[in-house]
Amino acid sequence: MDMYAVMFYFFAVVTIASAFAVVSTKNIIYSAFNLMLTFFGVAGIYVLLGADFIAIVQLIVYVGGILILLIFGVMLTNKITDSEIKTGWTQVLPAMLVVAAFAGTLLGMVLKSNWRVLPQLQQPVTGLADIGVLLVNEYALIFELLGALLLIALIGAASIARK
Amino acid sequence: MIYNFLVDLIGNEAVAAFINSIIPLLFIVPFALFAVYLERKVSAHMQDRLGPMITGWHGWLQTIADILKLLQKEDITASKTDKPLFFIAPILAFTGSYMAFAAIPFSSAYIGANIDLGLIFIAAVSSLVVAALLMAGWASNNKYSLLGAMRSAAQIVSYEIPTILVILTILVVTGSLNLYTLSENQTNIFKWLIFGGYGEGWQKFAIIPFMMVGMVVMFISTLAEVNRTPFDIPEAESELVAGFHTEYSGMKFAMFFLAEYANMFAVSVLVSAIFLGGYQSPFGYIGDVIGVSWLIPIEQFMWFAVKGLFFVFVQMWLRWTLPRLRVDQLMEICWKYLIPISIANFLIVAFLMVLL
């Protein structure tokens, strides 16, 4: 196994194990911190795919923003941390159906996709400049719409906070 | 590059990368020892005292004695703490501050990872420190610690915004976020970004005042991100005992201390690498004059350390001069002053770069 494969399996194991811990642990704080590990694992996989920018944005937005706010919220509401989350078996059949359908779709996608193999991955990493050019040319409309969406969310949050 | 040299020497990329990643540690640990001593001396002289004088000449062995004491100290863990998180938090705090050094060039011969997104990378990994502080505060199971952790999270998350806005301004001016490229191009004092950068023409002179504003904003907000006075409300001794590290003792406490000093140095060299040429000398190199090329990286490292230490000294100076801010004043400075100033600064610089 070369370094690339070792790193990939490391990040994959970190991601999956911590994601499993997020849903299985009974302590909500542990879930939150495991979620951080999941985000890190995913960021690592992005780096291995040559998407440095997405990896770093993933860290800034998810770990630096969303996760910190999540932990913040959990810690401020002190009753959540004391109460145990109930995990158990309910709705087994519908859950299994949905999961099977979802897993089947994913598996179909995995098998049908035209995957890039290793030598192609060693091409130069897409730079920040290229992403910028793409964002303001090809995807300008989507980019602007997303900006407007975020602005709406911001104004909404401010107006709710004022009440 | 030292990395290439190591690969040639060892012949194995993984081992070379591992050794390469340890190099900053060899600098940071002695630095932390020195900085603790410096902090004591600076504070003492600011208050017209002498500081440590007994251990060694002018007390220079004091921090070494302290670290020996910390190593031998009993590792106290209160019974109601959350054991795993309590144990991980100091390690995570140091990991977060150490990761920042990956993108910082120590000299033209050494940078941990020469990535194009160095500046944003540093902003991203600093969030790890926040998570570590929250973890420490919560795991301690102590009201004061939790309060300190909350305050620090709110503070770091807020002050990240002006930092990133200044980074954007830099991106507009130089077109690069790679700290190595930035440092490499600021070859003499007139090409430092604070004096307009390495561009040409009128732009260079027009942006000088805005670059100075940017540097001040950056320095203030990074100061707040490392929780130093006047922004030290997370560990305000007189209100919160010691904030998030109240419950820690022995080596775990030493880890937090190391993380704090590593962080101080990281933000200092960050400011110097962006605005003050990083490892570049303000004038020429002795190695150039006498024709000894291997001397240049060593000189560059000296300049890097001198600039970093200067800003560390400024941080200590501020700590012992200014009173602590209240929580509301802290947020006011960030949201009502620094963010509008940095947005205006960014827009003006962007206009100047396009128009001139």
Coordinates of N, CA, C and O in Angstrom, one line a residue, chain B residues 3 8 16 26 40 44 52 60 65 73 87 100 102 113 121 166 179 230 262 280 293 325 330:
Chain B
Y3 N 12.7 19.8 3.3 CA 12.0 18.6 3.0 C 12.7 17.8 1.9 O 12.9 16.6 2.0
D8 N 16.0 13.2 0.1 CA 17.3 12.7 -0.5 C 18.1 11.9 0.6 O 18.7 10.9 0.3
A16 N 10.5 11.2 5.9 CA 10.9 12.6 5.7 C 9.8 13.6 6.1 O 10.1 14.6 6.8
L26 N 10.7 21.9 17.6 CA 12.1 22.1 18.2 C 12.3 23.6 18.4 O 13.1 24.0 19.2
R40 N 7.5 37.3 32.4 CA 7.7 37.7 33.8 C 8.5 38.9 34.0 O 8.3 39.8 34.7
A44 N 7.4 42.5 35.2 CA 8.0 43.0 36.4 C 8.5 44.4 36.2 O 8.3 45.4 36.9
P52 N 11.8 37.5 38.5 CA 12.6 36.4 39.1 C 14.1 36.8 39.0 O 14.6 37.2 38.0
W60 N 17.3 33.4 35.0 CA 17.0 32.8 33.7 C 16.7 31.4 33.7 O 16.1 30.8 32.8
A65 N 13.2 25.5 35.9 CA 12.8 25.0 37.2 C 11.3 24.8 37.3 O 10.8 23.7 37.8
K73 N 4.7 17.2 39.2 CA 3.5 17.5 40.0 C 2.4 16.3 39.9 O 2.3 15.7 38.8
F87 N -9.1 14.7 29.3 CA -7.8 14.3 28.9 C -7.4 14.8 27.5 O -6.3 15.2 27.2
A100 N -1.2 25.4 12.9 CA -1.0 26.7 12.2 C 0.4 26.9 11.7 O 0.6 27.5 10.6
A102 N 2.1 24.8 10.3 CA 2.3 24.0 9.0 C 2.4 25.0 7.8 O 3.2 24.7 6.9
A113 N 4.2 23.0 5.0 CA 3.5 22.5 3.9 C 3.2 23.7 3.0 O 2.6 24.7 3.4
F121 N -6.1 28.5 5.6 CA -5.8 27.3 6.4 C -5.6 27.6 7.9 O -6.2 27.0 8.8
V166 N -9.5 41.0 6.6 CA -8.2 41.5 6.2 C -7.4 40.6 5.3 O -6.8 41.0 4.3
L179 N 1.5 31.9 2.1 CA 2.4 32.7 2.9 C 3.9 32.7 2.4 O 4.6 33.6 2.5
P230 N -5.8 43.0 26.3 CA -7.0 43.4 27.0 C -8.2 42.5 26.6 O -9.3 42.8 27.0
A262 N 2.5 29.1 22.0 CA 2.6 28.8 20.6 C 1.7 29.6 19.8 O 2.0 30.1 18.7
Q280 N 12.0 37.8 5.5 CA 12.9 38.6 4.7 C 13.6 39.7 5.5 O 12.9 40.3 6.4
S293 N 26.2 31.2 0.2 CA 24.7 31.1 0.0 C 24.0 30.4 1.1 O 22.9 30.6 1.4
L325 N -11.2 44.4 29.0 CA -12.4 44.9 28.5 C -13.6 44.2 29.2 O -13.4 43.0 29.5
L330 N -16.2 44.3 24.6 CA -15.4 43.4 23.7 C -16.2 43.1 22.4 O -15.7 43.3 21.3

